[in-house]
XYZ file of C-alpha atoms in Angstrom:
621
model
C 22.810 138.074 102.270
C 20.154 136.263 100.819
C 17.771 139.032 101.146
C 20.323 141.198 99.520
C 20.212 138.810 96.835
C 16.464 138.632 96.609
C 15.914 142.350 96.530
C 18.838 142.455 93.623
C 16.811 140.503 91.448
C 13.886 141.889 92.074
C 15.459 145.387 91.060
C 16.352 143.640 87.763
C 13.081 141.752 87.294
C 11.402 145.540 87.825
C 13.797 147.526 86.159
C 13.647 144.931 82.904
C 9.653 145.075 82.959
C 9.604 148.847 82.855
C 11.498 149.278 79.679
C 9.902 150.260 76.745
C 8.832 148.165 74.303
C 10.436 148.179 70.591
C 8.998 147.108 66.812
C 11.295 144.518 66.883
C 10.326 142.929 70.202
C 6.457 143.340 69.494
C 7.170 141.400 65.960
C 9.628 138.646 67.655
C 6.015 138.330 69.713
C 4.090 137.864 66.474
C 6.291 135.550 64.993
C 6.901 133.576 68.112
C 3.082 133.299 68.279
C 2.945 132.254 64.610
C 5.087 129.111 65.262
C 2.826 128.347 68.058
C -0.062 128.473 65.976
C 1.379 125.541 63.843
C 0.603 122.496 64.048
C 4.507 120.841 64.143
C 6.326 119.064 66.812
C 9.563 120.111 67.212
C 12.251 117.657 68.159
C 15.351 118.101 69.943
C 17.561 118.556 66.952
C 15.977 122.271 66.880
C 17.352 123.018 70.384
C 20.863 122.855 68.514
C 22.407 125.876 67.186
C 23.865 123.719 64.507
C 21.733 121.336 62.884
C 23.092 118.063 64.118
C 20.139 115.614 62.021
C 23.631 113.525 60.865
C 25.082 113.011 64.098
C 21.396 111.960 65.868
C 20.651 109.506 63.288
C 24.074 107.747 63.712
C 23.541 107.650 67.270
C 20.292 106.208 67.508
C 22.060 103.726 64.765
C 25.155 102.907 67.145
C 22.507 102.386 69.795
C 20.573 99.302 67.880
C 17.851 100.219 70.246
C 14.880 97.161 68.500
C 12.100 100.110 69.527
C 13.761 102.048 66.968
C 13.334 100.436 63.843
C 10.510 98.776 62.175
C 11.674 95.557 61.473
C 14.004 96.091 59.236
C 17.130 95.411 60.998
C 18.654 93.686 63.725
C 19.513 95.177 66.998
C 23.300 95.072 68.541
C 24.053 97.075 71.234
C 21.543 99.230 74.179
C 22.743 102.629 74.818
C 21.756 106.108 76.139
C 21.837 108.883 73.227
C 24.478 111.741 74.547
C 21.545 114.383 73.400
C 19.367 112.997 75.833
C 21.629 112.592 78.889
C 19.403 114.577 81.554
C 20.362 113.191 84.948
C 21.507 114.197 87.993
C 23.721 111.486 88.529
C 26.506 110.796 86.052
C 27.403 106.915 86.206
C 30.400 105.232 84.882
C 30.152 102.342 86.753
C 27.800 100.123 89.444
C 28.958 101.304 92.546
C 30.198 104.554 91.192
C 28.516 108.216 90.362
C 30.194 111.874 90.487
C 28.156 113.376 92.487
C 29.929 116.674 95.078
C 28.092 114.542 97.693
C 28.105 111.133 98.099
C 24.102 110.389 98.811
C 25.992 107.149 101.187
C 28.200 109.141 102.861
C 26.548 112.542 103.699
C 22.976 111.072 105.484
C 21.447 114.915 105.544
C 21.297 115.161 102.163
C 19.952 111.898 100.986
C 16.807 112.921 100.825
C 18.004 115.980 98.586
C 19.436 113.776 96.080
C 16.757 111.580 95.880
C 14.618 114.682 95.298
C 16.951 115.169 92.593
C 16.064 112.064 90.451
C 12.078 111.939 91.157
C 12.362 115.079 89.838
C 14.135 114.375 86.166
C 12.089 111.320 85.808
C 8.567 113.007 85.995
C 10.349 115.020 83.227
C 11.593 112.626 80.980
C 7.865 110.243 81.340
C 6.218 113.654 80.028
C 8.867 114.266 77.424
C 7.927 110.091 76.917
C 4.228 110.232 76.696
C 4.418 113.035 74.581
C 6.142 111.095 71.886
C 4.019 108.117 72.633
C 0.798 110.374 71.576
C 2.290 111.347 68.585
C 3.902 107.738 67.307
C -0.271 106.284 68.461
C -1.801 109.029 66.061
C 0.965 108.147 63.219
C 0.570 104.646 64.126
C -1.884 103.913 60.942
C 0.937 105.332 58.625
C 3.600 103.235 59.080
C 2.975 101.005 56.501
C 2.723 103.625 54.359
C 4.816 102.523 50.795
C 6.035 105.971 50.849
C 8.284 108.239 52.856
C 6.426 111.450 53.358
C 9.434 114.337 53.589
C 8.780 118.462 53.519
C 12.179 120.321 52.505
C 12.046 123.543 53.126
C 8.387 124.068 53.161
C 8.265 121.912 49.331
C 6.730 118.454 49.790
C 8.272 115.255 48.337
C 7.103 111.679 48.255
C 9.921 108.904 47.763
C 8.684 105.517 48.228
C 10.394 103.357 50.449
C 11.048 100.332 48.103
C 13.476 103.177 46.068
C 15.154 104.406 49.517
C 15.930 100.572 50.677
C 17.174 99.654 47.059
C 19.726 102.638 47.567
C 22.932 103.235 48.537
C 22.754 101.903 52.298
C 24.969 104.563 53.641
C 22.604 107.419 52.103
C 21.062 109.517 55.063
C 17.490 108.760 53.952
C 17.832 105.067 53.511
C 18.925 104.607 56.901
C 16.306 107.373 58.315
C 12.909 104.998 56.562
C 14.426 102.080 58.541
C 13.439 103.944 62.109
C 10.727 103.674 63.689
C 8.426 106.457 63.942
C 9.471 107.382 67.478
C 13.050 107.829 66.516
C 12.231 109.755 63.414
C 10.858 112.660 65.388
C 14.261 112.781 67.123
C 16.349 113.084 63.680
C 13.769 115.202 61.583
C 13.885 119.399 62.457
C 10.136 118.993 62.736
C 6.864 116.974 62.425
C 3.696 118.341 60.450
C 0.540 116.765 61.735
C -1.773 118.363 58.321
C 0.652 116.914 56.450
C 1.936 113.817 58.389
C 5.600 114.940 56.945
C 8.795 115.024 58.362
C 10.640 119.081 58.155
C 13.982 119.515 57.136
C 15.271 122.767 56.523
C 17.200 122.279 53.830
C 17.138 123.733 50.175
C 14.420 122.157 48.195
C 16.268 123.306 45.338
C 19.408 120.728 45.975
C 17.348 118.161 46.932
C 15.671 117.869 43.558
C 19.284 116.613 42.428
C 19.041 114.074 45.565
C 15.060 112.792 44.942
C 16.474 112.106 40.922
C 18.899 109.898 42.525
C 16.703 107.661 44.267
C 14.326 107.803 40.855
C 17.146 107.125 38.623
C 20.341 106.298 40.405
C 22.085 109.467 38.805
C 22.966 112.616 40.356
C 22.683 116.159 38.118
C 23.532 119.203 40.088
C 20.928 122.184 39.036
C 22.402 125.317 36.808
C 21.149 128.055 39.818
C 23.282 126.328 42.966
C 26.448 127.230 43.541
C 28.829 124.005 43.701
C 30.221 124.776 47.095
C 26.531 124.700 48.370
C 25.674 121.878 46.489
C 28.316 119.866 47.484
C 27.401 120.911 50.786
C 23.947 119.221 50.184
C 25.336 115.879 48.419
C 27.384 115.936 51.993
C 24.664 116.274 54.482
C 22.143 113.840 52.595
C 25.353 111.275 52.325
C 25.120 110.943 48.810
C 28.394 109.625 47.201
C 29.772 111.712 44.372
C 30.854 109.007 42.451
C 26.540 108.960 41.741
C 27.006 112.399 39.992
C 26.430 112.206 36.254
C 29.674 112.607 33.869
C 28.300 116.158 32.627
C 28.214 117.301 36.259
C 31.543 115.725 37.363
C 33.270 119.168 37.148
C 31.703 120.267 39.921
C 33.099 117.894 42.220
C 36.105 118.884 43.494
C 39.495 117.024 43.813
C 39.872 116.858 48.282
C 35.875 116.044 48.013
C 36.855 112.878 45.759
C 39.482 112.409 48.488
C 36.971 112.584 50.883
C 34.294 110.274 49.277
C 36.797 107.825 48.843
C 37.804 107.653 52.373
C 34.472 107.355 53.292
C 33.846 104.595 51.183
C 36.858 102.636 53.041
C 35.744 103.640 56.110
C 32.287 101.847 55.173
C 34.109 98.882 54.290
C 36.037 98.998 57.117
C 32.300 98.974 59.270
C 31.544 96.192 56.780
C 33.635 93.913 57.814
C 32.393 93.969 61.530
C 29.033 91.745 60.949
C 31.344 89.418 58.454
C 33.016 85.927 59.670
C 36.831 86.394 60.171
C 35.800 90.077 59.883
C 39.282 91.244 61.775
C 41.063 88.648 59.261
C 39.374 89.614 56.104
C 40.033 93.284 57.176
C 43.527 92.961 58.162
C 44.056 91.115 54.460
C 42.419 93.423 52.687
C 44.315 96.287 53.925
C 47.408 94.358 52.781
C 46.017 93.895 49.071
C 43.963 96.627 48.130
C 45.826 99.793 50.337
C 49.818 98.849 49.038
C 50.701 102.024 51.165
C 49.694 100.309 53.978
C 52.003 97.396 54.153
C 55.249 99.385 53.246
C 55.146 98.429 49.729
C 55.888 94.829 49.461
C 52.779 94.123 47.712
C 52.979 96.488 45.135
C 56.356 95.639 44.317
C 55.785 92.040 44.198
C 53.076 92.478 41.794
C 54.630 94.977 40.077
C 57.939 92.612 39.850
C 55.386 89.522 38.649
C 53.734 91.350 35.483
C 57.134 92.512 34.403
C 58.462 88.951 34.474
C 55.124 87.368 32.820
C 55.474 90.282 29.749
C 59.086 89.764 29.382
C 58.686 86.308 28.928
C 56.038 86.527 26.661
C 58.080 89.050 24.299
C 61.306 86.817 24.977
C 59.451 83.714 24.051
C 58.695 84.619 20.566
C 62.214 85.226 19.393
C 63.628 82.253 17.883
C 66.981 81.854 19.201
C 64.851 81.480 22.367
C 63.038 78.789 21.327
C 63.526 75.103 20.937
C 63.002 72.474 17.745
C 59.971 70.110 18.077
C 59.238 67.401 15.468
C 55.849 66.930 15.368
C 53.513 64.139 13.384
C 51.766 66.272 10.364
C 50.158 62.745 8.720
C 50.971 59.624 7.331
C 52.084 59.347 3.341
C 51.635 55.665 1.588
C 54.563 54.554 -0.873
C 54.429 52.171 -3.335
C 57.026 49.942 -3.868
C 58.378 48.323 -7.363
C 57.792 44.789 -5.896
C 53.703 45.871 -5.346
C 54.655 46.693 -1.174
C 52.953 49.603 0.252
C 54.609 51.130 3.104
C 53.322 53.646 5.094
C 55.667 56.602 5.948
C 55.065 59.406 8.742
C 55.975 62.834 8.157
C 57.589 64.578 10.216
C 57.344 68.078 10.834
C 59.811 70.289 13.061
C 58.321 73.807 14.914
C 59.623 76.243 16.978
C 57.963 76.506 20.430
C 58.710 78.007 23.773
C 61.416 76.848 25.933
C 60.255 75.628 28.951
C 61.962 77.755 30.934
C 59.138 80.227 29.821
C 56.731 77.941 30.175
C 57.428 77.524 33.734
C 58.056 81.144 34.574
C 54.272 81.641 32.469
C 52.745 79.118 35.300
C 54.293 80.608 38.235
C 53.373 83.853 37.342
C 49.824 82.488 36.668
C 49.482 81.045 39.850
C 50.949 84.268 41.867
C 47.868 86.401 39.947
C 45.345 83.753 40.528
C 46.264 83.378 43.944
C 46.390 86.795 44.322
C 42.622 87.302 42.799
C 41.026 84.988 44.994
C 42.789 86.803 48.465
C 41.155 89.720 46.970
C 37.863 88.371 46.438
C 37.804 86.569 49.458
C 39.002 89.458 52.202
C 36.375 91.842 49.488
C 33.450 92.664 52.050
C 30.877 93.471 48.863
C 31.546 90.718 46.271
C 29.654 91.747 43.058
C 31.467 95.160 43.778
C 34.750 93.571 43.362
C 33.794 91.910 40.272
C 32.668 94.791 38.614
C 35.511 97.114 39.474
C 37.832 98.021 36.062
C 41.056 97.494 37.503
C 39.970 93.787 38.923
C 37.859 92.966 35.372
C 41.417 93.403 33.945
C 42.975 91.079 36.868
C 40.765 88.073 35.706
C 41.456 88.828 32.097
C 45.109 88.431 32.687
C 44.360 84.512 34.471
C 41.613 83.690 31.974
C 43.309 82.796 28.245
C 45.609 80.220 30.259
C 42.770 78.300 32.262
C 40.200 78.625 28.878
C 43.631 76.814 27.050
C 44.053 74.297 29.565
C 40.331 73.386 29.124
C 41.297 73.044 25.977
C 44.099 70.411 26.623
C 42.187 68.599 29.046
C 39.076 68.151 26.647
C 41.559 66.661 24.099
C 42.380 69.090 21.791
C 46.088 69.541 22.057
C 48.482 70.903 19.414
C 48.486 68.050 16.923
C 45.059 68.498 16.578
C 44.850 72.241 15.905
C 46.186 72.016 12.569
C 43.085 70.113 11.883
C 40.571 72.188 14.438
C 40.452 75.771 12.907
C 38.235 76.970 15.685
C 40.385 75.741 18.208
C 43.507 76.863 16.895
C 42.193 80.489 16.087
C 40.512 80.192 20.009
C 44.046 79.385 21.577
C 45.504 82.065 19.214
C 43.246 84.530 20.102
C 44.086 83.359 24.165
C 47.440 84.292 23.929
C 47.912 87.526 22.358
C 45.141 88.250 25.540
C 48.004 87.278 27.366
C 49.233 91.207 26.802
C 46.615 92.389 28.514
C 48.608 91.695 32.279
C 50.607 95.105 31.132
C 47.236 96.751 32.340
C 47.358 95.595 35.864
C 50.632 98.458 36.111
C 47.656 100.703 36.337
C 46.696 99.851 39.394
C 50.326 101.372 40.969
C 50.966 103.760 38.534
C 49.601 106.980 38.951
C 50.331 107.929 34.994
C 48.370 105.442 33.473
C 45.178 106.560 35.659
C 45.948 110.058 35.041
C 45.208 108.588 31.268
C 41.993 106.795 32.204
C 40.870 109.721 33.710
C 41.346 111.878 30.625
C 40.031 109.380 28.610
C 36.787 109.447 30.848
C 36.405 112.933 30.694
C 37.292 112.961 27.266
C 34.046 110.226 26.222
C 31.983 113.356 24.279
C 35.467 114.163 22.505
C 35.920 111.015 21.363
C 32.593 110.110 20.282
C 32.363 113.451 18.296
C 35.304 112.516 16.457
C 34.947 108.382 15.498
C 31.533 109.144 14.367
C 32.607 112.251 12.271
C 35.704 109.738 10.964
C 33.278 106.527 10.468
C 30.777 108.954 7.950
C 33.993 110.236 6.535
C 35.600 107.041 5.720
C 31.931 105.655 4.424
C 31.521 108.680 2.242
C 35.091 108.852 0.550
C 35.159 105.044 0.478
C 32.341 105.214 -1.273
C 33.790 107.870 -3.900
C 36.785 106.071 -4.771
C 35.322 103.220 -5.234
C 33.182 104.611 -8.206
C 36.009 106.732 -9.949
C 38.601 103.733 -9.486
C 36.911 100.777 -9.908
C 37.403 100.795 -13.838
C 40.718 101.040 -13.606
C 43.284 98.432 -14.998
C 44.710 96.522 -11.818
C 42.971 98.789 -9.050
C 43.120 97.900 -5.579
C 39.381 99.524 -5.127
C 37.697 96.091 -5.871
C 34.848 96.618 -3.556
C 33.667 99.746 -1.036
C 34.913 98.181 2.031
C 38.275 97.622 0.572
C 38.641 100.889 0.243
C 38.009 101.526 3.696
C 41.411 100.740 4.868
C 42.954 103.493 2.402
C 40.605 106.241 3.337
C 41.223 105.302 7.034
C 45.077 105.570 6.163
C 44.465 108.631 4.011
C 42.096 110.411 7.161
C 44.681 109.968 9.689
C 47.362 111.713 7.121
C 49.937 108.524 8.217
C 49.776 107.455 4.058
C 51.325 104.321 3.842
C 51.055 104.210 0.249
C 50.288 100.051 -0.779
C 46.950 101.709 -2.109
C 46.818 105.087 -4.363
C 44.330 106.622 -6.560
C 44.817 106.434 -10.337
C 42.469 109.025 -11.555
C 42.635 112.656 -11.145
C 39.215 112.764 -9.839
C 40.608 110.160 -7.777
C 43.255 111.507 -6.631
C 41.105 115.353 -5.944
C 38.977 112.896 -3.253
C 41.737 111.644 -1.771
C 43.014 115.489 -1.170
C 39.670 116.255 0.127
C 39.512 112.893 2.483
C 43.184 114.499 4.198
C 42.134 117.598 4.779
C 38.867 116.317 6.337
C 40.708 114.254 8.367
C 43.395 116.821 9.672
C 40.533 118.915 10.700
C 38.364 116.033 12.706
C 41.366 115.048 14.515
C 43.220 118.682 15.308
C 39.779 119.714 16.954
C 38.739 117.329 19.642
C 42.528 116.647 20.570
C 42.947 120.282 21.575
C 40.118 119.776 24.031
C 41.570 116.374 24.777
C 45.124 117.785 25.807
C 43.173 120.409 27.967
C 41.620 117.763 30.124
C 44.886 115.931 30.477
C 46.472 119.069 31.977
C 43.471 119.526 34.195
C 43.565 115.891 35.501
C 47.323 116.217 36.117
C 46.807 119.362 38.372
C 44.133 117.766 40.231
C 45.749 114.526 41.174
C 48.519 116.850 42.435
C 46.127 118.704 44.628
C 44.733 115.179 45.375
C 48.254 114.677 46.693
C 48.556 117.560 48.528
C 45.065 117.202 50.134
C 45.931 113.542 50.947
C 49.075 114.451 52.656
C 46.871 117.230 55.072
C 44.328 114.877 55.341
C 46.856 112.209 56.957
C 48.208 114.808 58.770
C 44.680 116.100 60.621
C 43.572 112.460 60.865
C 46.626 111.725 62.912
C 46.479 114.880 65.065
C 42.982 114.132 65.361
C 43.781 110.334 66.741
C 46.170 112.401 69.065
C 43.970 114.671 70.588
C 41.718 111.494 71.246
C 44.444 109.944 73.136
C 44.982 112.917 74.966
C 41.205 113.180 76.181
C 41.264 109.409 77.127
C 44.284 109.590 79.151
C 42.866 112.884 80.960
C 39.337 110.746 81.334
C 41.014 108.161 82.696
C 43.175 109.967 85.075
C 39.624 112.374 86.417
C 38.112 108.563 86.300
C 41.028 107.115 88.683
C 41.191 110.634 90.967
C 37.675 110.298 91.615
C 37.241 106.706 92.092
C 40.047 107.282 95.445
C 38.773 110.687 96.527
C 35.245 108.636 96.957
C 37.269 105.785 98.694
C 38.876 108.233 100.718
C 35.520 109.933 102.228
C 33.984 106.492 102.302
C 37.277 105.446 104.186
C 36.700 108.820 106.802
C 32.993 108.606 107.092
C 33.449 104.404 108.158
C 35.945 105.724 110.755
C 34.043 108.727 111.839
C 30.977 106.469 112.562
C 32.703 104.230 113.876
C 34.223 106.762 116.304
C 30.975 108.397 117.140
C 29.593 104.398 118.004
C 32.141 104.211 120.282
C 32.109 107.371 122.283
C 27.883 107.061 122.433
C 28.490 103.806 123.593
C 31.204 104.595 125.985
C 30.009 107.536 128.227
C 29.004 107.552 131.226
C 25.459 108.114 133.046
C 25.160 110.687 135.835
C 22.924 109.698 138.000
C 21.476 112.616 140.987
C 21.343 111.817 144.351
C 18.958 113.084 147.089
C 21.384 113.442 149.462
């Protein structure tokens, strides 16, 4: 049987040797010889049909081996990479291995098992020695201030300081913190003459990534396809939130949704290193993701906002106010007999009903506790404070505490009339309470759509504002010099004519101020036509942006539902795989235990048989 197999193998090899050499084979051999002549060291990532640089990078970071980092991060757990498990014995427990034959049971095959292990270790040692040689040669460049890269044949030099100050989730920010030996496993190759790490990616797309590390903004090159550009950003792990406003159209709603989900995952992982991480993680999920809390928090927050706004509104109705008598000063009265009497002047004023004051304080207490809980649970405090919606939450409670500070400083209602600045500040603070209505934007998709429309229409709004202000100054100056000499003219100055010009150019026309001269009426007609042109042109673009944003919101909701379904399906598959793995491990344990028990029984039987075997003596008789 063995002879037949050898003959068949020999025949196959002979036929392959007698095959004629084609031109493609010659070209492939020359190409292979050229590759071998390059002074590069190919890494394990080149063995994959699909490049998994990011996967290898994540594995190294998850392992947390101190030898894989450059004194820039702490070690956590030390595990073996899945791509480098070359040993023949796969052990999950200390006393368990999954060989087809147990070396403890099969004594005859014990040497073979040891030979398998000894054959694998020298190959791993050779690989480590080869990497160590590369590491020793590159040790002088370890403290370099720049990271040398070669992207698709184009060299790039990026400052290490710029990489460390960038978003910590980006590919290169993690890559630069690795040791040279770990970088060799992540990169596609290492070019010895250039001392650069090679990645076979698009150099044109990497220029946008380089701009991000240089100035913090990503701009899409016009030569690139949007999908290819998005793929490169995904590989280098640059968030789409850093894309400039001029290039925001190149990002699809699905990519924005995936980016937001990645940010949520980053926030989830960042809780592991914080104090009370699990508790803060649950609190953050409850407060920042209302859908996960059965919309209880969303409804309660909306209810308090509405109660606060309604209380502020109804508190100004005279029928719901109470009269309070306040001293407005003292008056000295001289009687006919020469006696002086000091009389206190009491002035009745209307104030809010105490029930509205109590309601206001309850709402302020709720908003304060809500904001402090959000701030406590936030994994990134500065990022949390600078978010627009969180700034609105802060502005909603600031007026109450500033007014309370004025009261503690002794500036009460009686002294407000004497201190005009304090009276003005208190009035402004009370007006700012209406900002709480904007808090509804956190839970209202309509307000969010409107805000995104204004954000996308920044250029059109800026153009409209500049042109409108130019027209206001121009026509106000014209109308002032034409109408100032008329008797009883309301145009007493150029700033006084601004109101008339704004009302005229916006085609509102209150009629409280009108020109009297013929030339003034001609200027007013020109202002009206200019206002129509200035306002009509940008509005069409703004409406178009609103339609696009509304359509993207619908697509995002659809993508979100599909993404949740995919995550649920993936979770179920992982659970099934885990159950299969546990069942397999349990079955293997039972098989090994049974084999060991049978082996012990056979050994005991053999010992008993060998011990009781009778001795045969041959007599000379």
